[in-house]
């Protein structure tokens, strides 16, 4: 249930329509409420107040009609700007970054403000009655009309903000910084340090079942095709403890799972029944696309995709690629400082319950460096910057295997730099390689 609620929350917060729809509902309530107040207080309060609008019924209709009609024109402009920005963002930075734009609160708030103003004015307009109408008496909702005028002015201010916000959000530096900051913010969720450890960190030696036992275990399969968007690790642990199980996860968030493909294996087989299998399957959430909430590679691949697009001959923006490398280095430094989650997860009594499928530093480094190294092999600035970033990560390394991974990538960068045509540039990258290897060596303790 928790996982489904999180999925619904993520779907609503990332959607383009939810906030505008919510603001339209609030505008409906505000229109009904302000008209009710107008009925209650009457029109005597506007006399002698020169700073508020106090015209007649025809004037009220004119004001509200102008505001509502102008807002509809502005909405069409906003949509045109949004579509243009989406097309430009997709062509320059890749389709993965579109999620960042459509889930942007500034864009959603702008559209919501315009729709809310239009709905408010339209609902208030229907209550205005003149002396020549078929109703018993005329009615001009002065308070509501003045609020409608204020909403029109507020919409103008929001339009100015929107133009500025869009122009800022499609700039490469800001877009890359938003993606990189999202990774930094998500580090505690992506790489929890104490998941599956007994109290007091008093771990016991774990006796693992051999492969033949796992082959004979009960298999919980996927019920649909799609990407694994998330899993409820806490519920899996509770189920394993309650039913005295050992679970081996076959997939991790971000993997594409086909129908009837194994999600996890369960021992002992005799403890599993139909209801328990449904509970275990409910711990996994699938969808048509990947999400960044439990998938660290997704965010890293966003930065890599922007860098690769920038290095393509059609775009040829190496400085954008250098900015991506900076943020990739910051991401890897954050991971290098943390204790990575263990694959062997025990309960509070030290009993092994879950064998997880986790992401390690090596796979993350491969995702960060390989594609950029391949597409930027003939660019001395890109190759040298990759080596500089590896040297900056070196002081934060505290695992020997992580250091070995970066040494291997540094040497691969040096080998690929042989494609650089200019001998001086090749020598510059070679000097940078030696500095990087010395930095990695100095931190080898």
PDB file of C-alpha atoms in Angstrom, residues 98-388:
ATOM      1  CA  UNK A  98      11.680  16.490 -20.640  1.00  0.00           C
ATOM      2  CA  UNK A  99      10.518  15.090 -17.297  1.00  0.00           C
ATOM      3  CA  UNK A 100      12.403  17.880 -15.513  1.00  0.00           C
ATOM      4  CA  UNK A 101      10.556  20.484 -17.589  1.00  0.00           C
ATOM      5  CA  UNK A 102       7.040  19.053 -17.378  1.00  0.00           C
ATOM      6  CA  UNK A 103       7.381  18.533 -13.617  1.00  0.00           C
ATOM      7  CA  UNK A 104       8.699  22.076 -13.106  1.00  0.00           C
ATOM      8  CA  UNK A 105       6.599  23.829 -10.480  1.00  0.00           C
ATOM      9  CA  UNK A 106       7.086  27.234 -12.110  1.00  0.00           C
ATOM     10  CA  UNK A 107       5.591  26.095 -15.413  1.00  0.00           C
ATOM     11  CA  UNK A 108       2.704  24.320 -13.684  1.00  0.00           C
ATOM     12  CA  UNK A 109       1.988  27.327 -11.445  1.00  0.00           C
ATOM     13  CA  UNK A 110       1.942  29.691 -14.427  1.00  0.00           C
ATOM     14  CA  UNK A 111      -0.560  27.612 -16.348  1.00  0.00           C
ATOM     15  CA  UNK A 112      -2.610  27.106 -13.179  1.00  0.00           C
ATOM     16  CA  UNK A 113      -2.759  30.864 -12.529  1.00  0.00           C
ATOM     17  CA  UNK A 114      -4.110  31.613 -15.998  1.00  0.00           C
ATOM     18  CA  UNK A 115      -6.686  28.825 -15.895  1.00  0.00           C
ATOM     19  CA  UNK A 116      -7.768  29.790 -12.376  1.00  0.00           C
ATOM     20  CA  UNK A 117      -8.239  33.443 -13.424  1.00  0.00           C
ATOM     21  CA  UNK A 118     -10.304  32.435 -16.455  1.00  0.00           C
ATOM     22  CA  UNK A 119     -12.511  30.083 -14.422  1.00  0.00           C
ATOM     23  CA  UNK A 120     -13.008  32.689 -11.701  1.00  0.00           C
ATOM     24  CA  UNK A 121     -14.031  35.462 -14.120  1.00  0.00           C
ATOM     25  CA  UNK A 122     -16.332  33.147 -16.058  1.00  0.00           C
ATOM     26  CA  UNK A 123     -18.188  32.016 -12.921  1.00  0.00           C
ATOM     27  CA  UNK A 124     -18.525  35.542 -11.570  1.00  0.00           C
ATOM     28  CA  UNK A 125     -19.709  36.857 -14.970  1.00  0.00           C
ATOM     29  CA  UNK A 126     -22.757  34.586 -14.918  1.00  0.00           C
ATOM     30  CA  UNK A 127     -24.009  36.202 -11.671  1.00  0.00           C
ATOM     31  CA  UNK A 128     -24.104  39.799 -12.938  1.00  0.00           C
ATOM     32  CA  UNK A 129     -27.691  41.002 -13.497  1.00  0.00           C
ATOM     33  CA  UNK A 130     -28.745  44.370 -14.933  1.00  0.00           C
ATOM     34  CA  UNK A 131     -31.973  46.286 -14.343  1.00  0.00           C
ATOM     35  CA  UNK A 132     -33.357  45.133 -17.696  1.00  0.00           C
ATOM     36  CA  UNK A 133     -32.847  41.432 -16.959  1.00  0.00           C
ATOM     37  CA  UNK A 134     -35.699  39.036 -16.287  1.00  0.00           C
ATOM     38  CA  UNK A 135     -34.627  38.659 -12.641  1.00  0.00           C
ATOM     39  CA  UNK A 136     -36.456  40.622  -9.989  1.00  0.00           C
ATOM     40  CA  UNK A 137     -33.534  42.991  -9.252  1.00  0.00           C
ATOM     41  CA  UNK A 138     -30.102  43.884 -10.550  1.00  0.00           C
ATOM     42  CA  UNK A 139     -26.965  42.502  -8.919  1.00  0.00           C
ATOM     43  CA  UNK A 140     -23.351  43.594  -9.325  1.00  0.00           C
ATOM     44  CA  UNK A 141     -20.800  41.574  -7.304  1.00  0.00           C
ATOM     45  CA  UNK A 142     -18.405  44.455  -6.626  1.00  0.00           C
ATOM     46  CA  UNK A 143     -16.047  42.479  -4.411  1.00  0.00           C
ATOM     47  CA  UNK A 144     -15.848  39.630  -6.919  1.00  0.00           C
ATOM     48  CA  UNK A 145     -15.212  41.970  -9.853  1.00  0.00           C
ATOM     49  CA  UNK A 146     -12.412  43.729  -7.996  1.00  0.00           C
ATOM     50  CA  UNK A 147     -10.860  40.372  -7.142  1.00  0.00           C
ATOM     51  CA  UNK A 148     -11.108  39.442 -10.827  1.00  0.00           C
ATOM     52  CA  UNK A 149      -9.221  42.607 -11.767  1.00  0.00           C
ATOM     53  CA  UNK A 150      -6.506  41.768  -9.206  1.00  0.00           C
ATOM     54  CA  UNK A 151      -6.240  38.264 -10.646  1.00  0.00           C
ATOM     55  CA  UNK A 152      -5.808  39.776 -14.113  1.00  0.00           C
ATOM     56  CA  UNK A 153      -2.936  41.939 -12.846  1.00  0.00           C
ATOM     57  CA  UNK A 154      -1.436  38.955 -11.047  1.00  0.00           C
ATOM     58  CA  UNK A 155      -1.620  36.943 -14.271  1.00  0.00           C
ATOM     59  CA  UNK A 156       0.331  39.676 -16.049  1.00  0.00           C
ATOM     60  CA  UNK A 157       3.048  39.457 -13.383  1.00  0.00           C
ATOM     61  CA  UNK A 158       3.090  35.673 -13.661  1.00  0.00           C
ATOM     62  CA  UNK A 159       3.460  35.945 -17.456  1.00  0.00           C
ATOM     63  CA  UNK A 160       6.581  38.074 -16.993  1.00  0.00           C
ATOM     64  CA  UNK A 161       7.892  35.532 -14.492  1.00  0.00           C
ATOM     65  CA  UNK A 162       7.138  32.666 -16.883  1.00  0.00           C
ATOM     66  CA  UNK A 163       9.091  34.208 -19.758  1.00  0.00           C
ATOM     67  CA  UNK A 164      12.064  34.741 -17.453  1.00  0.00           C
ATOM     68  CA  UNK A 165      11.741  31.271 -15.917  1.00  0.00           C
ATOM     69  CA  UNK A 166      11.582  29.465 -19.271  1.00  0.00           C
ATOM     70  CA  UNK A 167      14.550  31.393 -20.621  1.00  0.00           C
ATOM     71  CA  UNK A 168      16.523  30.390 -17.536  1.00  0.00           C
ATOM     72  CA  UNK A 169      15.392  26.771 -17.352  1.00  0.00           C
ATOM     73  CA  UNK A 170      16.406  25.894 -20.931  1.00  0.00           C
ATOM     74  CA  UNK A 171      19.936  27.202 -20.442  1.00  0.00           C
ATOM     75  CA  UNK A 172      22.357  24.316 -20.373  1.00  0.00           C
ATOM     76  CA  UNK A 173      24.073  25.291 -17.117  1.00  0.00           C
ATOM     77  CA  UNK A 174      20.820  25.580 -15.169  1.00  0.00           C
ATOM     78  CA  UNK A 175      19.336  22.407 -16.639  1.00  0.00           C
ATOM     79  CA  UNK A 176      22.469  20.383 -15.857  1.00  0.00           C
ATOM     80  CA  UNK A 177      22.691  21.879 -12.361  1.00  0.00           C
ATOM     81  CA  UNK A 178      19.081  20.865 -11.647  1.00  0.00           C
ATOM     82  CA  UNK A 179      19.790  17.259 -12.659  1.00  0.00           C
ATOM     83  CA  UNK A 180      23.018  17.149 -10.648  1.00  0.00           C
ATOM     84  CA  UNK A 181      21.383  18.693  -7.583  1.00  0.00           C
ATOM     85  CA  UNK A 182      18.606  16.107  -7.793  1.00  0.00           C
ATOM     86  CA  UNK A 183      21.200  13.329  -7.519  1.00  0.00           C
ATOM     87  CA  UNK A 184      22.828  14.958  -4.485  1.00  0.00           C
ATOM     88  CA  UNK A 185      19.460  15.391  -2.804  1.00  0.00           C
ATOM     89  CA  UNK A 186      18.500  11.755  -3.476  1.00  0.00           C
ATOM     90  CA  UNK A 187      21.740  10.183  -2.190  1.00  0.00           C
ATOM     91  CA  UNK A 188      20.268   9.026   1.182  1.00  0.00           C
ATOM     92  CA  UNK A 189      17.417   7.305  -0.672  1.00  0.00           C
ATOM     93  CA  UNK A 190      19.517   5.894  -3.523  1.00  0.00           C
ATOM     94  CA  UNK A 191      22.313   4.644  -1.260  1.00  0.00           C
ATOM     95  CA  UNK A 192      20.965   4.054   2.282  1.00  0.00           C
ATOM     96  CA  UNK A 193      23.926   3.345   4.547  1.00  0.00           C
ATOM     97  CA  UNK A 194      22.364   1.169   7.259  1.00  0.00           C
ATOM     98  CA  UNK A 195      19.679  -0.799   5.478  1.00  0.00           C
ATOM     99  CA  UNK A 196      19.371  -4.405   6.621  1.00  0.00           C
ATOM    100  CA  UNK A 197      21.883  -4.168   9.489  1.00  0.00           C
ATOM    101  CA  UNK A 198      20.988  -5.552  12.936  1.00  0.00           C
ATOM    102  CA  UNK A 199      20.974  -3.220  15.924  1.00  0.00           C
ATOM    103  CA  UNK A 200      24.453  -2.404  17.142  1.00  0.00           C
ATOM    104  CA  UNK A 201      25.860  -3.345  13.715  1.00  0.00           C
ATOM    105  CA  UNK A 202      26.614  -6.794  15.209  1.00  0.00           C
ATOM    106  CA  UNK A 203      26.504  -8.785  12.000  1.00  0.00           C
ATOM    107  CA  UNK A 204      26.866 -12.554  12.037  1.00  0.00           C
ATOM    108  CA  UNK A 205      28.538 -14.691   9.397  1.00  0.00           C
ATOM    109  CA  UNK A 206      25.945 -15.600   6.787  1.00  0.00           C
ATOM    110  CA  UNK A 207      25.665 -19.097   5.366  1.00  0.00           C
ATOM    111  CA  UNK A 208      24.345 -18.629   1.867  1.00  0.00           C
ATOM    112  CA  UNK A 209      22.314 -21.218  -0.025  1.00  0.00           C
ATOM    113  CA  UNK A 210      24.095 -22.606  -3.071  1.00  0.00           C
ATOM    114  CA  UNK A 211      22.878 -22.117  -6.624  1.00  0.00           C
ATOM    115  CA  UNK A 212      21.065 -25.447  -6.742  1.00  0.00           C
ATOM    116  CA  UNK A 213      18.954 -24.470  -3.738  1.00  0.00           C
ATOM    117  CA  UNK A 214      18.017 -21.163  -5.335  1.00  0.00           C
ATOM    118  CA  UNK A 215      17.068 -22.941  -8.554  1.00  0.00           C
ATOM    119  CA  UNK A 216      14.660 -25.087  -6.538  1.00  0.00           C
ATOM    120  CA  UNK A 217      13.236 -22.078  -4.654  1.00  0.00           C
ATOM    121  CA  UNK A 218       9.795 -20.592  -5.200  1.00  0.00           C
ATOM    122  CA  UNK A 219       9.895 -17.910  -7.895  1.00  0.00           C
ATOM    123  CA  UNK A 220       7.720 -14.796  -7.726  1.00  0.00           C
ATOM    124  CA  UNK A 221       7.244 -13.612 -11.298  1.00  0.00           C
ATOM    125  CA  UNK A 222       6.243 -10.304 -12.835  1.00  0.00           C
ATOM    126  CA  UNK A 223       2.592  -9.916 -13.784  1.00  0.00           C
ATOM    127  CA  UNK A 224       3.223  -7.337 -16.521  1.00  0.00           C
ATOM    128  CA  UNK A 225       5.790  -5.797 -18.829  1.00  0.00           C
ATOM    129  CA  UNK A 226       7.484  -2.587 -17.775  1.00  0.00           C
ATOM    130  CA  UNK A 227      10.291  -0.885 -15.923  1.00  0.00           C
ATOM    131  CA  UNK A 228      10.737  -1.619 -12.248  1.00  0.00           C
ATOM    132  CA  UNK A 229      10.118   1.824 -10.779  1.00  0.00           C
ATOM    133  CA  UNK A 230      10.508   1.002  -7.106  1.00  0.00           C
ATOM    134  CA  UNK A 231      10.372  -1.588  -4.378  1.00  0.00           C
ATOM    135  CA  UNK A 232       9.303  -1.510  -0.740  1.00  0.00           C
ATOM    136  CA  UNK A 233      12.416  -2.799   1.024  1.00  0.00           C
ATOM    137  CA  UNK A 234      10.938  -2.389   4.499  1.00  0.00           C
ATOM    138  CA  UNK A 235       7.859  -4.443   3.651  1.00  0.00           C
ATOM    139  CA  UNK A 236       9.974  -7.167   2.066  1.00  0.00           C
ATOM    140  CA  UNK A 237      11.968  -7.424   5.295  1.00  0.00           C
ATOM    141  CA  UNK A 238       8.800  -7.555   7.410  1.00  0.00           C
ATOM    142  CA  UNK A 239       7.310 -10.300   5.252  1.00  0.00           C
ATOM    143  CA  UNK A 240      10.553 -12.290   5.390  1.00  0.00           C
ATOM    144  CA  UNK A 241      10.640 -12.057   9.191  1.00  0.00           C
ATOM    145  CA  UNK A 242       6.940 -12.821   9.690  1.00  0.00           C
ATOM    146  CA  UNK A 243       7.001 -15.931   7.486  1.00  0.00           C
ATOM    147  CA  UNK A 244      10.583 -17.001   8.290  1.00  0.00           C
ATOM    148  CA  UNK A 245      11.804 -16.572   4.703  1.00  0.00           C
ATOM    149  CA  UNK A 246      15.002 -15.840   2.844  1.00  0.00           C
ATOM    150  CA  UNK A 247      14.506 -13.686  -0.254  1.00  0.00           C
ATOM    151  CA  UNK A 248      16.848 -13.239  -3.184  1.00  0.00           C
ATOM    152  CA  UNK A 249      16.007 -10.242  -5.374  1.00  0.00           C
ATOM    153  CA  UNK A 250      16.613 -10.751  -9.086  1.00  0.00           C
ATOM    154  CA  UNK A 251      16.015  -7.163 -10.202  1.00  0.00           C
ATOM    155  CA  UNK A 252      16.615  -3.640  -8.980  1.00  0.00           C
ATOM    156  CA  UNK A 253      14.803  -0.362  -9.774  1.00  0.00           C
ATOM    157  CA  UNK A 254      15.457   0.721 -13.355  1.00  0.00           C
ATOM    158  CA  UNK A 255      15.492  -2.774 -14.860  1.00  0.00           C
ATOM    159  CA  UNK A 256      13.011  -3.678 -17.590  1.00  0.00           C
ATOM    160  CA  UNK A 257      10.982  -6.706 -16.547  1.00  0.00           C
ATOM    161  CA  UNK A 258       8.937  -8.755 -18.987  1.00  0.00           C
ATOM    162  CA  UNK A 259       5.824 -10.738 -18.163  1.00  0.00           C
ATOM    163  CA  UNK A 260       6.553 -13.928 -16.180  1.00  0.00           C
ATOM    164  CA  UNK A 261      10.192 -12.906 -15.603  1.00  0.00           C
ATOM    165  CA  UNK A 262      11.464 -13.616 -12.043  1.00  0.00           C
ATOM    166  CA  UNK A 263      11.341 -10.765  -9.551  1.00  0.00           C
ATOM    167  CA  UNK A 264      12.668 -12.707  -6.573  1.00  0.00           C
ATOM    168  CA  UNK A 265      13.251 -16.224  -5.270  1.00  0.00           C
ATOM    169  CA  UNK A 266      11.971 -17.470  -1.909  1.00  0.00           C
ATOM    170  CA  UNK A 267      13.281 -20.076   0.510  1.00  0.00           C
ATOM    171  CA  UNK A 268      11.934 -22.261   1.954  1.00  0.00           C
ATOM    172  CA  UNK A 269       9.473 -23.070  -0.772  1.00  0.00           C
ATOM    173  CA  UNK A 270       7.044 -24.735   1.634  1.00  0.00           C
ATOM    174  CA  UNK A 271       6.353 -21.460   3.486  1.00  0.00           C
ATOM    175  CA  UNK A 272       4.902 -19.744   0.413  1.00  0.00           C
ATOM    176  CA  UNK A 273       1.183 -19.687  -0.347  1.00  0.00           C
ATOM    177  CA  UNK A 274      -0.909 -17.761  -2.843  1.00  0.00           C
ATOM    178  CA  UNK A 275      -1.681 -14.834  -0.527  1.00  0.00           C
ATOM    179  CA  UNK A 276       1.965 -14.443   0.459  1.00  0.00           C
ATOM    180  CA  UNK A 277       3.005 -14.461  -3.200  1.00  0.00           C
ATOM    181  CA  UNK A 278       0.561 -11.621  -3.887  1.00  0.00           C
ATOM    182  CA  UNK A 279       1.976  -9.675  -0.928  1.00  0.00           C
ATOM    183  CA  UNK A 280       5.529 -10.168  -2.184  1.00  0.00           C
ATOM    184  CA  UNK A 281       4.610  -9.103  -5.713  1.00  0.00           C
ATOM    185  CA  UNK A 282       2.911  -5.989  -4.298  1.00  0.00           C
ATOM    186  CA  UNK A 283       6.305  -4.872  -2.967  1.00  0.00           C
ATOM    187  CA  UNK A 284       7.329  -4.069  -6.558  1.00  0.00           C
ATOM    188  CA  UNK A 285       6.031  -1.199  -8.655  1.00  0.00           C
ATOM    189  CA  UNK A 286       6.229  -1.288 -12.466  1.00  0.00           C
ATOM    190  CA  UNK A 287       5.503   1.334 -15.083  1.00  0.00           C
ATOM    191  CA  UNK A 288       6.123   2.327 -18.712  1.00  0.00           C
ATOM    192  CA  UNK A 289       9.193   4.444 -17.954  1.00  0.00           C
ATOM    193  CA  UNK A 290      12.040   4.774 -15.489  1.00  0.00           C
ATOM    194  CA  UNK A 291      11.958   7.219 -12.579  1.00  0.00           C
ATOM    195  CA  UNK A 292      14.808   8.773 -10.572  1.00  0.00           C
ATOM    196  CA  UNK A 293      13.358   8.051  -7.142  1.00  0.00           C
ATOM    197  CA  UNK A 294      15.174   4.719  -6.557  1.00  0.00           C
ATOM    198  CA  UNK A 295      17.179   4.490  -9.789  1.00  0.00           C
ATOM    199  CA  UNK A 296      20.576   6.190  -9.467  1.00  0.00           C
ATOM    200  CA  UNK A 297      21.626   5.242 -12.994  1.00  0.00           C
ATOM    201  CA  UNK A 298      18.675   7.141 -14.440  1.00  0.00           C
ATOM    202  CA  UNK A 299      19.966  10.490 -13.157  1.00  0.00           C
ATOM    203  CA  UNK A 300      23.569   9.727 -14.160  1.00  0.00           C
ATOM    204  CA  UNK A 301      22.422   8.731 -17.644  1.00  0.00           C
ATOM    205  CA  UNK A 302      20.544  12.028 -17.950  1.00  0.00           C
ATOM    206  CA  UNK A 303      23.815  13.913 -17.500  1.00  0.00           C
ATOM    207  CA  UNK A 304      25.647  11.535 -19.834  1.00  0.00           C
ATOM    208  CA  UNK A 305      22.963  11.937 -22.493  1.00  0.00           C
ATOM    209  CA  UNK A 306      23.264  15.730 -22.363  1.00  0.00           C
ATOM    210  CA  UNK A 307      27.051  15.446 -22.668  1.00  0.00           C
ATOM    211  CA  UNK A 308      26.871  13.001 -25.593  1.00  0.00           C
ATOM    212  CA  UNK A 309      24.376  15.236 -27.430  1.00  0.00           C
ATOM    213  CA  UNK A 310      26.680  18.193 -26.888  1.00  0.00           C
ATOM    214  CA  UNK A 311      29.632  16.269 -28.357  1.00  0.00           C
ATOM    215  CA  UNK A 312      27.724  15.198 -31.465  1.00  0.00           C
ATOM    216  CA  UNK A 313      28.818  16.859 -34.758  1.00  0.00           C
ATOM    217  CA  UNK A 314      25.366  18.371 -35.239  1.00  0.00           C
ATOM    218  CA  UNK A 315      25.496  20.337 -31.988  1.00  0.00           C
ATOM    219  CA  UNK A 316      29.235  20.525 -31.151  1.00  0.00           C
ATOM    220  CA  UNK A 317      29.053  22.217 -27.724  1.00  0.00           C
ATOM    221  CA  UNK A 318      32.032  20.838 -25.770  1.00  0.00           C
ATOM    222  CA  UNK A 319      31.604  23.334 -22.937  1.00  0.00           C
ATOM    223  CA  UNK A 320      28.193  21.807 -22.184  1.00  0.00           C
ATOM    224  CA  UNK A 321      29.883  18.413 -21.985  1.00  0.00           C
ATOM    225  CA  UNK A 322      32.494  19.826 -19.582  1.00  0.00           C
ATOM    226  CA  UNK A 323      29.699  21.099 -17.322  1.00  0.00           C
ATOM    227  CA  UNK A 324      28.119  17.633 -17.310  1.00  0.00           C
ATOM    228  CA  UNK A 325      31.472  16.097 -16.370  1.00  0.00           C
ATOM    229  CA  UNK A 326      31.734  18.488 -13.412  1.00  0.00           C
ATOM    230  CA  UNK A 327      28.356  17.383 -12.063  1.00  0.00           C
ATOM    231  CA  UNK A 328      29.106  13.724 -12.736  1.00  0.00           C
ATOM    232  CA  UNK A 329      32.267  14.135 -10.690  1.00  0.00           C
ATOM    233  CA  UNK A 330      30.275  15.699  -7.848  1.00  0.00           C
ATOM    234  CA  UNK A 331      27.837  12.776  -7.980  1.00  0.00           C
ATOM    235  CA  UNK A 332      30.604  10.175  -7.844  1.00  0.00           C
ATOM    236  CA  UNK A 333      32.288  12.026  -4.976  1.00  0.00           C
ATOM    237  CA  UNK A 334      29.051  11.876  -3.024  1.00  0.00           C
ATOM    238  CA  UNK A 335      28.791   8.120  -3.592  1.00  0.00           C
ATOM    239  CA  UNK A 336      32.485   7.567  -2.781  1.00  0.00           C
ATOM    240  CA  UNK A 337      32.042   9.176   0.652  1.00  0.00           C
ATOM    241  CA  UNK A 338      29.103   6.956   1.628  1.00  0.00           C
ATOM    242  CA  UNK A 339      28.956   3.425   2.898  1.00  0.00           C
ATOM    243  CA  UNK A 340      27.152   1.562   0.124  1.00  0.00           C
ATOM    244  CA  UNK A 341      24.143  -0.576   1.084  1.00  0.00           C
ATOM    245  CA  UNK A 342      24.987  -4.207   1.707  1.00  0.00           C
ATOM    246  CA  UNK A 343      23.508  -6.928  -0.461  1.00  0.00           C
ATOM    247  CA  UNK A 344      23.153  -9.251   2.551  1.00  0.00           C
ATOM    248  CA  UNK A 345      20.438  -7.806   4.757  1.00  0.00           C
ATOM    249  CA  UNK A 346      19.790  -9.242   8.200  1.00  0.00           C
ATOM    250  CA  UNK A 347      17.030  -8.744  10.714  1.00  0.00           C
ATOM    251  CA  UNK A 348      17.570  -7.429  14.258  1.00  0.00           C
ATOM    252  CA  UNK A 349      18.651 -10.883  15.437  1.00  0.00           C
ATOM    253  CA  UNK A 350      21.326 -11.148  12.750  1.00  0.00           C
ATOM    254  CA  UNK A 351      19.370 -13.648  10.645  1.00  0.00           C
ATOM    255  CA  UNK A 352      19.901 -13.261   6.894  1.00  0.00           C
ATOM    256  CA  UNK A 353      16.574 -12.352   5.314  1.00  0.00           C
ATOM    257  CA  UNK A 354      17.142 -10.549   2.015  1.00  0.00           C
ATOM    258  CA  UNK A 355      19.854 -10.829  -0.631  1.00  0.00           C
ATOM    259  CA  UNK A 356      19.493  -7.630  -2.609  1.00  0.00           C
ATOM    260  CA  UNK A 357      20.555  -6.659  -6.110  1.00  0.00           C
ATOM    261  CA  UNK A 358      22.370  -3.356  -5.581  1.00  0.00           C
ATOM    262  CA  UNK A 359      24.253  -0.801  -7.635  1.00  0.00           C
ATOM    263  CA  UNK A 360      27.966  -0.524  -6.856  1.00  0.00           C
ATOM    264  CA  UNK A 361      30.503   2.230  -7.505  1.00  0.00           C
ATOM    265  CA  UNK A 362      32.029   0.365 -10.458  1.00  0.00           C
ATOM    266  CA  UNK A 363      28.796   0.238 -12.436  1.00  0.00           C
ATOM    267  CA  UNK A 364      28.089   3.872 -11.637  1.00  0.00           C
ATOM    268  CA  UNK A 365      31.565   4.889 -12.859  1.00  0.00           C
ATOM    269  CA  UNK A 366      31.099   2.901 -16.070  1.00  0.00           C
ATOM    270  CA  UNK A 367      27.801   4.686 -16.717  1.00  0.00           C
ATOM    271  CA  UNK A 368      29.394   8.088 -16.028  1.00  0.00           C
ATOM    272  CA  UNK A 369      32.601   7.765 -18.060  1.00  0.00           C
ATOM    273  CA  UNK A 370      32.317   5.197 -20.850  1.00  0.00           C
ATOM    274  CA  UNK A 371      30.015   6.991 -23.300  1.00  0.00           C
ATOM    275  CA  UNK A 372      31.623  10.396 -22.807  1.00  0.00           C
ATOM    276  CA  UNK A 373      35.074   8.849 -23.239  1.00  0.00           C
ATOM    277  CA  UNK A 374      33.945   7.155 -26.448  1.00  0.00           C
ATOM    278  CA  UNK A 375      32.312  10.207 -28.065  1.00  0.00           C
ATOM    279  CA  UNK A 376      34.897  12.708 -26.814  1.00  0.00           C
ATOM    280  CA  UNK A 377      38.011  10.645 -27.589  1.00  0.00           C
ATOM    281  CA  UNK A 378      39.327  13.144 -30.159  1.00  0.00           C
ATOM    282  CA  UNK A 379      38.771  16.192 -27.929  1.00  0.00           C
ATOM    283  CA  UNK A 380      41.757  16.966 -25.687  1.00  0.00           C
ATOM    284  CA  UNK A 381      39.734  19.268 -23.410  1.00  0.00           C
ATOM    285  CA  UNK A 382      37.098  16.624 -22.729  1.00  0.00           C
ATOM    286  CA  UNK A 383      39.618  13.842 -22.086  1.00  0.00           C
ATOM    287  CA  UNK A 384      41.768  16.047 -19.883  1.00  0.00           C
ATOM    288  CA  UNK A 385      38.732  17.190 -17.893  1.00  0.00           C
ATOM    289  CA  UNK A 386      37.675  13.585 -17.306  1.00  0.00           C
ATOM    290  CA  UNK A 387      41.110  12.898 -15.833  1.00  0.00           C
ATOM    291  CA  UNK A 388      40.957  16.028 -13.679  1.00  0.00           C
TER     292      UNK A 388
END
